[in-house]
Amino acid sequence: MPTTVTTDRSAATLLRDQERQVLSAVGCGLRDDEIAAALAVPEAAVAEHLARILVKLGLRDRAAAIVHAFDCGLAVPGHGPRTRPVRPVPRAVAVRAAGPRVRISLLGPLQAWRDGRPLNLGHLRQQAVLAALALGAGRSLSQQVLLDDVWGMEPPVANVVPVYIYRLRKVLRVGDGPDSVITRGLRGYQLLPDAVDVDVARMEELAAGIGRADRAGEPLEAVRLCAQALELFREEPLAGLPGPLAELERLRLTERRMAIVQRKVEWQLRLGQESEAIAELFALSAAHPLNERLAAMLMRALYRNGRRADAVTVFERARRLLAADLGVPPSRMLRRAHQMILCGDEAGLGLIPSAGSTTGP
């Protein structure tokens, strides 16, 4: 029986050659370590390929990928993808692959779970070291980099970084064996990417998918991906953690969240989903009353829903809060939105879809 297969357009045009090989192997039921051995690539690369495949094809999980591999002809019953003998998997790698994965959440107060159980991560500076490693996305961070990220211009008197790493290794240890998700190489410490799931990385994957859906003019897919990304945010990112890195990342991730909210609301308004947009914006505005971008988006949504007076009320409330809490007037952006609402300038508010854009009921 021939082993060559014909793929449909979605897999043939969207996936690169190695991504098609990974999808074929997933469809045949191989684990990541088996795929890595068969294709002679690192196991972490297999996980990265699979994550991109799910985003490109709009698939929910590995099970959906298996079904898609059969549907598009990349997997055929009775024919596996192995083109060379599978090398034995090293014991340490096998333990990590078979053991429970560690999940780390930075999009709120730092939290970590092993096999679904919450972990005690110690005091705040120790947590900040773990956050720096998690934000490193698998890169090696030297002891000096960790000192700069967590302590800044006031380094500790004692050499505490190795102590904190030792404690974190014990807390994050996978299974009952000696393997830890934190390793040290010539350049410093790092988290093993194939053993740790970090919500920031997942959010960035979804953000990339949002951009592709946006450019492709797929509003429903864009809204769906935006909702998934926003669900990852629990509270203020890295809430309460000390250090220059945590401070900068709080600002960056908060801006990332606002950008995703803005994209979601824009598509919802174009789809005629004003009520859903308004409900979400009211909730976020209550949590961030001094955020002028949120106030402007809420004003636009209310105006689009025929609630002009409510939109003006939002402006007046924002103006009073800014004056009382910060002693400043509304920004030019907020004043401009207010003026356009008073004048009924829908084009200036971005409420009239451009030619060729998608609208819905």
Coordinates of C-alpha atoms in Angstrom, one line a residue:
M1 CA 0.0 0.0 0.0
P2 CA 1.4 3.5 -0.9
T3 CA 2.5 5.5 2.1
T4 CA 2.3 8.9 0.4
V5 CA -0.6 11.0 1.3
T6 CA -2.4 14.1 -0.1
T7 CA -3.0 17.0 2.2
D8 CA -5.9 19.4 2.1
R9 CA -5.4 23.2 1.5
S10 CA -5.4 24.2 5.2
A11 CA -2.4 22.0 6.1
A12 CA -0.6 22.3 2.8
T13 CA -0.6 26.1 2.7
L14 CA -0.5 27.1 6.3
L15 CA 2.1 24.7 7.7
R16 CA 5.8 24.5 7.0
D17 CA 7.4 21.2 6.1
Q18 CA 8.5 20.3 9.7
E19 CA 5.2 21.4 11.1
R20 CA 3.4 19.0 8.7
Q21 CA 5.8 16.2 9.9
V22 CA 5.0 17.0 13.5
L23 CA 1.2 17.0 12.8
S24 CA 1.5 13.7 11.1
A25 CA 3.4 12.2 14.0
V26 CA 0.8 13.6 16.5
G27 CA -1.9 12.1 14.4
C28 CA -0.2 8.7 14.7
G29 CA -0.3 9.0 18.5
L30 CA 3.4 9.6 19.2
R31 CA 4.5 11.5 22.3
D32 CA 6.6 14.6 22.1
D33 CA 9.8 12.7 23.1
E34 CA 9.1 10.1 20.4
I35 CA 8.5 12.8 17.8
A36 CA 11.7 14.5 18.8
A37 CA 13.7 11.3 18.4
A38 CA 12.1 10.5 15.1
L39 CA 12.7 13.9 13.6
A40 CA 16.1 14.5 15.3
V41 CA 15.0 17.7 16.9
P42 CA 14.9 18.9 20.5
E43 CA 11.8 18.0 22.4
A44 CA 11.2 21.7 23.2
A45 CA 11.1 22.3 19.4
V46 CA 8.3 19.8 19.0
A47 CA 6.2 21.5 21.7
E48 CA 6.8 24.9 19.9
H49 CA 5.8 23.4 16.5
L50 CA 2.6 21.9 18.0
A51 CA 1.7 25.3 19.6
R52 CA 2.1 27.0 16.3
I53 CA 0.1 24.3 14.5
L54 CA -2.9 24.7 16.9
V55 CA -2.9 28.5 16.4
K56 CA -2.5 28.4 12.6
L57 CA -5.2 25.8 12.1
G58 CA -7.5 27.2 14.9
L59 CA -7.5 23.9 16.8
R60 CA -8.3 23.7 20.5
D61 CA -6.0 21.0 21.7
R62 CA -3.9 17.9 20.9
A63 CA -7.0 15.7 20.4
A64 CA -8.3 18.1 17.8
A65 CA -4.9 18.0 16.1
I66 CA -5.1 14.2 15.9
V67 CA -8.5 14.4 14.2
H68 CA -7.3 17.1 11.8
A69 CA -4.3 15.0 10.8
F70 CA -6.5 12.2 9.7
D71 CA -9.1 14.5 8.1
C72 CA -6.4 16.2 5.9
G73 CA -4.6 12.9 5.1
L74 CA -1.4 13.6 7.1
A75 CA -2.0 10.5 9.1
V76 CA -3.1 7.2 7.6
P77 CA -4.2 4.2 9.7
G78 CA -1.4 1.6 9.8
H79 CA 1.3 4.0 8.7
G80 CA 3.5 5.9 11.1
P81 CA 5.8 8.8 10.4
R82 CA 9.1 7.2 11.5
T83 CA 11.7 7.3 8.8
R84 CA 14.6 6.2 11.1
P85 CA 14.9 4.1 14.2
V86 CA 13.8 5.8 17.3
R87 CA 16.8 6.4 19.6
P88 CA 16.3 5.5 23.3
V89 CA 15.1 8.5 25.3
P90 CA 17.5 9.5 28.1
R91 CA 16.2 8.6 31.5
A92 CA 16.2 12.1 32.8
V93 CA 14.2 13.3 29.8
A94 CA 11.8 10.4 30.2
V95 CA 11.2 11.3 33.8
R96 CA 10.4 14.9 32.9
A97 CA 8.1 13.9 30.0
A98 CA 6.2 11.4 32.1
G99 CA 6.1 13.4 35.3
P100 CA 3.5 16.1 36.1
R101 CA 4.1 19.5 34.5
V102 CA 4.6 22.7 36.4
R103 CA 2.3 25.6 35.6
I104 CA 3.3 29.2 36.5
S105 CA 1.0 32.1 36.4
L106 CA 2.4 35.7 36.2
L107 CA -0.8 37.4 35.0
G108 CA -1.8 38.2 38.6
P109 CA -0.1 37.5 41.9
L110 CA 2.6 34.9 41.2
Q111 CA 1.3 31.3 41.5
A112 CA 2.6 27.9 40.6
W113 CA 1.0 24.5 40.5
R114 CA 2.5 21.0 40.2
D115 CA 0.1 18.3 39.2
G116 CA -2.8 20.7 39.9
R117 CA -1.6 21.4 43.5
P118 CA -0.6 24.9 44.5
L119 CA 3.0 25.4 45.6
N120 CA 4.5 27.5 48.4
L121 CA 7.0 29.7 46.6
G122 CA 8.5 31.4 49.6
H123 CA 9.0 35.1 50.3
L124 CA 8.7 37.9 47.7
R125 CA 12.3 38.2 46.6
Q126 CA 12.4 34.4 46.1
Q127 CA 9.2 34.6 44.1
A128 CA 10.7 37.5 42.0
V129 CA 13.7 35.3 41.1
L130 CA 11.3 32.6 39.8
A131 CA 9.3 35.3 37.9
A132 CA 12.5 36.4 36.2
L133 CA 13.3 32.9 35.1
A134 CA 9.7 32.4 33.9
L135 CA 9.8 35.6 31.9
G136 CA 13.1 34.5 30.4
A137 CA 11.2 32.1 28.2
G138 CA 13.8 29.4 28.5
R139 CA 16.9 31.6 28.2
S140 CA 19.8 31.3 30.6
L141 CA 20.0 34.1 33.1
S142 CA 23.3 34.8 34.9
Q143 CA 23.5 35.5 38.6
Q144 CA 24.3 39.1 37.8
V145 CA 21.2 39.5 35.6
L146 CA 19.0 38.0 38.3
L147 CA 20.6 40.4 40.8
D148 CA 19.9 43.4 38.5
D149 CA 16.3 42.2 37.7
V150 CA 15.3 41.5 41.3
W151 CA 17.3 43.9 43.4
G152 CA 18.4 46.7 41.0
M153 CA 20.7 49.3 42.6
E154 CA 20.4 47.7 46.0
P155 CA 22.0 44.2 45.8
P156 CA 21.8 42.0 48.9
V157 CA 24.8 41.7 51.2
A158 CA 24.9 37.9 51.1
N159 CA 25.1 35.7 48.0
V160 CA 21.4 34.7 48.2
V161 CA 20.7 33.9 44.5
P162 CA 22.0 30.3 44.7
V163 CA 20.1 29.8 48.0
Y164 CA 16.9 30.9 46.4
I165 CA 17.5 28.7 43.4
Y166 CA 18.1 25.7 45.6
R167 CA 14.9 26.3 47.5
L168 CA 12.9 26.8 44.3
R169 CA 14.4 23.6 42.8
K170 CA 13.1 21.7 45.8
V171 CA 9.6 23.3 45.5
L172 CA 9.3 22.8 41.7
R173 CA 10.8 19.3 41.6
V174 CA 9.0 17.0 39.2
G175 CA 7.7 13.8 40.6
D176 CA 9.6 12.0 43.4
G177 CA 13.0 11.9 41.6
P178 CA 15.8 14.3 41.7
D179 CA 14.9 16.2 38.5
S180 CA 14.1 19.8 38.7
V181 CA 12.6 22.2 36.2
I182 CA 15.5 24.7 36.9
T183 CA 18.8 23.8 35.4
R184 CA 22.2 25.6 35.3
G185 CA 24.5 25.8 32.4
L186 CA 27.6 27.7 31.5
R187 CA 25.6 31.0 31.1
G188 CA 23.4 30.7 34.1
Y189 CA 20.0 29.4 35.3
Q190 CA 17.0 28.6 33.2
L191 CA 13.6 27.0 33.3
L192 CA 13.2 23.9 31.1
P193 CA 10.6 25.0 28.5
D194 CA 9.4 21.4 28.0
A195 CA 8.6 21.0 31.7
V196 CA 7.0 24.3 32.5
D197 CA 3.8 26.1 31.2
V198 CA 3.9 29.9 31.7
D199 CA 0.7 31.8 31.1
V200 CA 2.5 34.8 29.6
A201 CA 3.9 32.5 26.9
R202 CA 0.4 31.2 26.2
M203 CA -1.0 34.8 26.1
E204 CA 1.7 35.8 23.5
E205 CA 0.8 32.8 21.4
L206 CA -2.9 33.9 21.4
A207 CA -1.9 37.5 20.7
A208 CA 0.0 36.3 17.6
G209 CA -3.2 34.4 16.5
I210 CA -5.3 37.5 17.1
G211 CA -3.0 39.5 14.8
R212 CA -3.3 36.8 12.0
A213 CA -7.1 36.7 12.4
D214 CA -7.2 40.5 12.3
R215 CA -5.2 40.7 9.1
A216 CA -7.3 38.0 7.5
G217 CA -10.5 39.8 8.3
E218 CA -11.9 37.1 10.5
P219 CA -13.7 39.0 13.3
L220 CA -15.3 36.1 15.0
E221 CA -12.0 34.2 15.3
A222 CA -10.3 37.4 16.5
V223 CA -13.0 37.9 19.3
R224 CA -12.7 34.3 20.3
L225 CA -8.9 34.5 20.6
C226 CA -9.1 37.8 22.5
A227 CA -11.5 36.3 25.0
Q228 CA -9.1 33.3 25.6
A229 CA -6.2 35.7 26.1
L230 CA -8.1 38.0 28.5
E231 CA -9.2 35.0 30.6
L232 CA -5.6 34.4 31.5
F233 CA -5.4 37.7 33.3
R234 CA -6.5 37.3 36.9
E235 CA -5.5 40.5 38.6
E236 CA -2.6 43.0 38.1
P237 CA 0.3 41.1 36.6
L238 CA 3.1 40.2 39.0
A239 CA 1.1 41.9 41.8
G240 CA 3.3 42.8 44.8
L241 CA 6.6 41.5 43.4
P242 CA 9.6 43.7 44.0
G243 CA 12.4 44.7 41.6
P244 CA 12.9 46.6 38.4
L245 CA 12.0 43.7 36.2
A246 CA 8.6 43.1 37.9
E247 CA 7.9 46.8 37.7
L248 CA 8.6 47.1 34.0
E249 CA 6.7 43.8 33.2
R250 CA 3.7 45.0 35.2
L251 CA 3.5 48.0 32.9
R252 CA 4.2 46.0 29.7
L253 CA 1.7 43.3 30.5
T254 CA -1.0 45.8 31.6
E255 CA -0.5 47.6 28.2
R256 CA -0.7 44.2 26.5
R257 CA -4.0 43.5 28.2
M258 CA -5.4 46.9 27.2
A259 CA -4.4 46.4 23.6
I260 CA -6.2 43.1 23.5
V261 CA -9.3 44.6 25.0
Q262 CA -9.2 47.4 22.5
R263 CA -9.0 44.9 19.6
K264 CA -11.8 42.8 21.0
V265 CA -14.1 45.8 21.5
E266 CA -13.4 47.1 18.0
W267 CA -14.4 43.8 16.4
Q268 CA -17.4 43.5 18.7
L269 CA -18.6 46.9 17.7
R270 CA -18.2 46.1 14.0
L271 CA -20.1 42.8 14.6
G272 CA -22.9 44.7 16.4
Q273 CA -22.1 43.1 19.8
E274 CA -22.4 46.4 21.6
S275 CA -23.9 45.0 24.8
E276 CA -21.1 42.5 25.2
A277 CA -18.5 45.2 24.7
I278 CA -20.2 47.6 27.1
A279 CA -20.5 45.0 29.9
E280 CA -16.8 44.1 29.7
L281 CA -15.7 47.7 29.5
F282 CA -17.8 48.7 32.5
A283 CA -16.2 45.9 34.6
L284 CA -12.6 46.9 33.5
S285 CA -13.3 50.6 34.1
A286 CA -14.5 49.9 37.6
A287 CA -11.2 48.1 38.3
H288 CA -9.1 50.8 36.5
P289 CA -11.0 54.1 37.0
L290 CA -8.1 56.3 36.0
N291 CA -7.4 54.5 32.7
E292 CA -8.3 57.0 30.1
R293 CA -8.1 54.6 27.2
L294 CA -10.7 52.4 28.8
A295 CA -12.9 55.4 29.4
A296 CA -12.6 56.4 25.8
M297 CA -13.5 52.9 24.6
L298 CA -16.5 52.8 26.9
M299 CA -17.7 56.1 25.6
R300 CA -17.4 54.9 22.0
A301 CA -19.3 51.7 22.8
L302 CA -22.1 53.5 24.6
Y303 CA -22.5 56.0 21.8
R304 CA -22.5 53.2 19.2
N305 CA -25.4 51.7 21.3
G306 CA -27.4 54.9 21.2
R307 CA -26.5 55.9 24.7
R308 CA -25.1 59.3 24.1
A309 CA -25.9 60.7 27.5
D310 CA -24.3 57.8 29.3
A311 CA -21.2 58.3 27.1
V312 CA -21.0 61.9 28.3
T313 CA -21.5 60.8 31.9
V314 CA -18.5 58.5 31.6
F315 CA -16.4 61.5 30.4
E316 CA -17.5 63.7 33.3
R317 CA -16.8 60.9 35.8
A318 CA -13.3 60.4 34.4
R319 CA -12.7 64.2 34.4
R320 CA -13.6 64.4 38.1
L321 CA -11.5 61.4 39.1
L322 CA -8.5 62.7 37.2
A323 CA -8.7 66.1 38.9
A324 CA -9.3 64.7 42.4
D325 CA -6.8 61.8 42.4
L326 CA -4.0 63.1 40.1
G327 CA -4.7 66.8 39.8
V328 CA -4.6 66.7 36.0
P329 CA -7.2 67.4 33.2
P330 CA -8.4 64.8 30.8
S331 CA -5.9 63.8 28.1
R332 CA -6.2 65.0 24.5
M333 CA -7.4 61.6 23.5
L334 CA -10.3 61.6 26.0
R335 CA -11.2 65.2 25.2
R336 CA -11.3 64.4 21.5
A337 CA -13.6 61.4 22.0
H338 CA -15.9 63.6 24.1
Q339 CA -16.0 66.4 21.4
M340 CA -16.7 63.9 18.6
I341 CA -19.6 62.4 20.6
L342 CA -21.1 65.8 21.2
C343 CA -20.8 66.5 17.4
G344 CA -22.0 63.1 16.4
D345 CA -18.8 62.4 14.4
E346 CA -19.1 58.7 13.9
A347 CA -16.3 58.6 11.3
G348 CA -13.9 60.3 13.7
L349 CA -14.8 57.8 16.4
G350 CA -14.0 54.9 14.1
L351 CA -17.6 53.6 14.2
I352 CA -18.1 53.5 10.4
P353 CA -16.5 50.4 9.0
S354 CA -14.2 50.8 6.1
A355 CA -14.9 49.4 2.7
G356 CA -14.6 45.6 2.7
S357 CA -14.6 45.2 6.5
T358 CA -16.8 42.5 8.1
T359 CA -20.0 43.5 9.9
G360 CA -22.6 41.3 11.5
P361 CA -26.1 41.5 13.0

